[in-house]
Amino acid sequence: MNKDIKLPETDAGTILFNVNPIIQKFHYEIDYIHTYAQDTPFFAGLAKQKLLGSRCKGCGYTFATPRSHCMECGSPTEWVELPQRGIVHTFTTCHFGGEAFLKETPFTLILVEFEGVQTLFLSRLLGAEGDEIKIGMPVRARFLRNCKFKPTDVYFVPV
Amino acid sequence: MRPVYMVTGGITKFAKSHPDKDFRLMVKEALDYAMGDLPGISLDEIDGSVCSYFSDHFTRQLMAGAMVQDYVGLSPKPSRRVEGGGATGGLCFQSAWESVASGRMEVCLAMGFETMGRVNTWKGNEFIALASDTNFDFPVGGFYTGYYAMMLNRHMYEFGTTVEQMAKVAVKNHINAVHNRYAQRPGRITIEDVRSSQMVATPLTLLDICQMSEGAAVCILASEKAAQRLGGTPVLVKGVGSGTDAMRMADRPHGKVLLLPHEKEEDYVDVKYPGVHSFRGGRMAAKLAYAMAGINDPGQDLDFIELHDAYTSSEIQTYEDLGLCRYGEGGSYVDSGAPFMPNIEYGLTFSDTSRWRKLPVNPSGGLLACGHPVGATGLMQAVFAFWQLQGSVQKHLGDSTLQLSAPKRGLIHSHAGTGTYITVSILEKV
């Protein structure tokens, strides 16, 4: 038995912002194993420059943002290809954002309305600024060539 | 269901941060205030609690509700945590109501807090945005102000609402809060101040948006028998309602308006509903609460409202959901002066003052001026409504300016996401 045992000392200190009360910097980081699960075909579609929505097999309701079961009646849906042209249903230009997006500001968000589709699609608009952006403005989809399997693989530009 | 009364309440000062207190101490302070205001009560009388806080990311402590429960001296009595985004406090209030209404408890404590100053504002915005769909919404926008700005632009397009009408909401709530010592951002501001402050997401400026906050609030609810025993000036919880809508605002359908008792289908022949301009969940919450409280015309039957004005635009949208005016008239409702306090000078002129009855909205200053420590917010509204109905505003705020003359019935409204969970509760003087 070593009664003289000691914890080793290190020279790594705590970053203190204040001492009364003690306020310190605390870093936190994590990797998630995130699955797109039943939404996978949508993200795979982006790599093929296709926009996939969902149509209800029961009531025919068509969703621009896909869901594998109908929000209206609960029936399963089937995949349908959405038109790549639509109009701006509404918009905003963000001058600030969540931390992850600050470096991208200002960016313009739009909800796209497609002919024959009952719900909208959230995306970014490029190629128009300020007063150039109007509700009802025709827009068309563009895709990243090097797919990242994110919803930002598609974006819209004015027609 | 048996009648439920609010018997006391307490809040802490809301601030950007309270580095000298953790969440447990904040709740303890609010609870001590509430108990100090009702001498007949002791911890022994409280049968259990519901604890509300929104984000584990902000707290960096799971099971924080359990820590509050033991800190305030209520272990081993029953407790649970409720969470529902911005509506967390409203859901907590209704959950405590259920505990008493069902007969499970005689006295139940609703206690809520949020500590949002432990990260920078932009990280905080990111945490909040995690309450949007992380597959389809967060990666594209990642910013709730952006989502609300889109809803607002459609409201402006559909109904002709203007940025000046929104600014009047900010003027009203900030000036009301000058008389509320618990508020985070009171101030005598003008329409020009609002419009010239920093643009955040067009057309919402910094003064159109509530702030990150830290603070706590508690309400104690009791059965009729317990309320009689505890004394004080209890207030009846006359009605509760809640509603939901699609998490993704892009999924909101276009159908028919859910009608309130004073409305007719022909009022809304041209309105596609809810779209992204209105909150169907808020309308459902109001409809259910009005039915329980026997309210036929909210504009006539209510005396004040404390509603969830996280944005000036959402206050205008909510006037319509609650049926204070018809859908599309929210901007005109502000212009008329109806939601302003009758005894405060705002530096504004009002049009059409006879069209709607005066019905002060957010006399406390609302979220815009009081702050929005999410888990505490819905309970803070209940405390202000309680003090209004008791007639004890002077006692608690040290200023009687915000005291309405003899209010009989008030409404509190709590709101999450882009209208995903919404609660409406109606309190009545007894």
mmCIF file of C-alpha atoms in Angstrom, chain A residues 21 23 26 34 36 39 42-43 61 65-67 71 89-93 95-102 107 109 119-120 122 124 135 151-152, chain B residues 19-20 60 120 122-123 125-126 135-143 146 149-150 153-154 157 198-202 246 248-251 253 276:
data_model
loop_
_atom_site.group_PDB
_atom_site.id
_atom_site.type_symbol
_atom_site.label_atom_id
_atom_site.label_comp_id
_atom_site.label_asym_id
_atom_site.label_seq_id
_atom_site.Cartn_x
_atom_site.Cartn_y
_atom_site.Cartn_z
ATOM 1 C CA PRO A 21 -19.035 33.808 -9.285
ATOM 2 C CA ILE A 23 -17.578 31.432 -14.788
ATOM 3 C CA PHE A 26 -16.828 24.615 -21.223
ATOM 4 C CA HIS A 34 -27.997 10.413 -38.259
ATOM 5 C CA TYR A 36 -32.628 9.807 -43.129
ATOM 6 C CA ASP A 39 -36.824 9.991 -46.287
ATOM 7 C CA PHE A 42 -35.490 12.298 -51.440
ATOM 8 C CA PHE A 43 -31.822 12.857 -50.631
ATOM 9 C CA TYR A 61 -52.826 14.835 -51.405
ATOM 10 C CA THR A 65 -41.569 18.129 -48.552
ATOM 11 C CA PRO A 66 -41.793 14.343 -48.554
ATOM 12 C CA ARG A 67 -43.465 12.219 -45.898
ATOM 13 C CA MET A 71 -50.792 14.049 -42.906
ATOM 14 C CA HIS A 89 -44.946 31.728 -52.011
ATOM 15 C CA THR A 90 -43.085 33.846 -49.453
ATOM 16 C CA PHE A 91 -39.523 34.898 -48.647
ATOM 17 C CA THR A 92 -37.112 36.643 -46.294
ATOM 18 C CA THR A 93 -33.483 37.696 -46.339
ATOM 19 C CA HIS A 95 -28.945 39.083 -42.036
ATOM 20 C CA PHE A 96 -28.251 37.002 -38.940
ATOM 21 C CA GLY A 97 -28.772 33.334 -38.173
ATOM 22 C CA GLY A 98 -27.941 30.429 -35.960
ATOM 23 C CA GLU A 99 -24.197 30.131 -35.343
ATOM 24 C CA ALA A 100 -23.727 27.419 -37.969
ATOM 25 C CA PHE A 101 -25.130 29.753 -40.639
ATOM 26 C CA LEU A 102 -23.629 33.108 -39.663
ATOM 27 C CA PHE A 107 -29.071 34.547 -47.415
ATOM 28 C CA LEU A 109 -35.099 31.832 -47.749
ATOM 29 C CA THR A 119 -47.724 21.937 -49.668
ATOM 30 C CA LEU A 120 -44.637 24.122 -50.002
ATOM 31 C CA LEU A 122 -38.331 25.500 -48.067
ATOM 32 C CA ARG A 124 -32.656 29.160 -50.631
ATOM 33 C CA ILE A 135 -44.220 36.817 -53.979
ATOM 34 C CA PRO A 151 -31.620 19.773 -48.508
ATOM 35 C CA THR A 152 -29.304 22.601 -49.618
ATOM 36 C CA PRO B 19 -24.420 34.432 -13.537
ATOM 37 C CA ASP B 20 -24.780 34.581 -9.758
ATOM 38 C CA ARG B 60 -26.442 21.307 -20.109
ATOM 39 C CA ASN B 120 -23.691 33.367 -27.148
ATOM 40 C CA TRP B 122 -26.022 32.973 -32.209
ATOM 41 C CA LYS B 123 -25.432 29.612 -30.572
ATOM 42 C CA ASN B 125 -30.471 30.823 -31.997
ATOM 43 C CA GLU B 126 -29.009 27.571 -33.287
ATOM 44 C CA ASN B 135 -33.753 16.959 -41.936
ATOM 45 C CA PHE B 136 -35.441 19.609 -44.056
ATOM 46 C CA ASP B 137 -35.657 22.960 -42.229
ATOM 47 C CA PHE B 138 -32.699 23.410 -39.923
ATOM 48 C CA PRO B 139 -30.023 22.788 -42.608
ATOM 49 C CA VAL B 140 -31.648 25.333 -44.962
ATOM 50 C CA GLY B 141 -32.534 28.178 -42.608
ATOM 51 C CA GLY B 142 -31.580 27.324 -39.076
ATOM 52 C CA PHE B 143 -33.167 30.509 -37.747
ATOM 53 C CA GLY B 146 -36.291 33.786 -40.662
ATOM 54 C CA ALA B 149 -40.318 36.695 -41.322
ATOM 55 C CA MET B 150 -41.554 34.396 -44.103
ATOM 56 C CA ASN B 153 -44.329 38.512 -45.554
ATOM 57 C CA ARG B 154 -47.225 36.274 -46.572
ATOM 58 C CA TYR B 157 -49.217 40.028 -49.001
ATOM 59 C CA GLN B 198 -30.785 46.506 -36.993
ATOM 60 C CA MET B 199 -32.459 44.401 -39.708
ATOM 61 C CA VAL B 200 -32.452 40.747 -38.655
ATOM 62 C CA ALA B 201 -34.624 38.977 -41.258
ATOM 63 C CA THR B 202 -36.562 41.229 -43.620
ATOM 64 C CA ALA B 246 -47.729 20.608 -38.681
ATOM 65 C CA ARG B 248 -42.957 22.098 -40.780
ATOM 66 C CA MET B 249 -44.666 25.339 -41.732
ATOM 67 C CA ALA B 250 -44.239 24.374 -45.410
ATOM 68 C CA ASP B 251 -46.761 21.592 -44.713
ATOM 69 C CA PRO B 253 -52.635 23.167 -45.700
ATOM 70 C CA VAL B 276 -48.314 30.193 -43.418
#
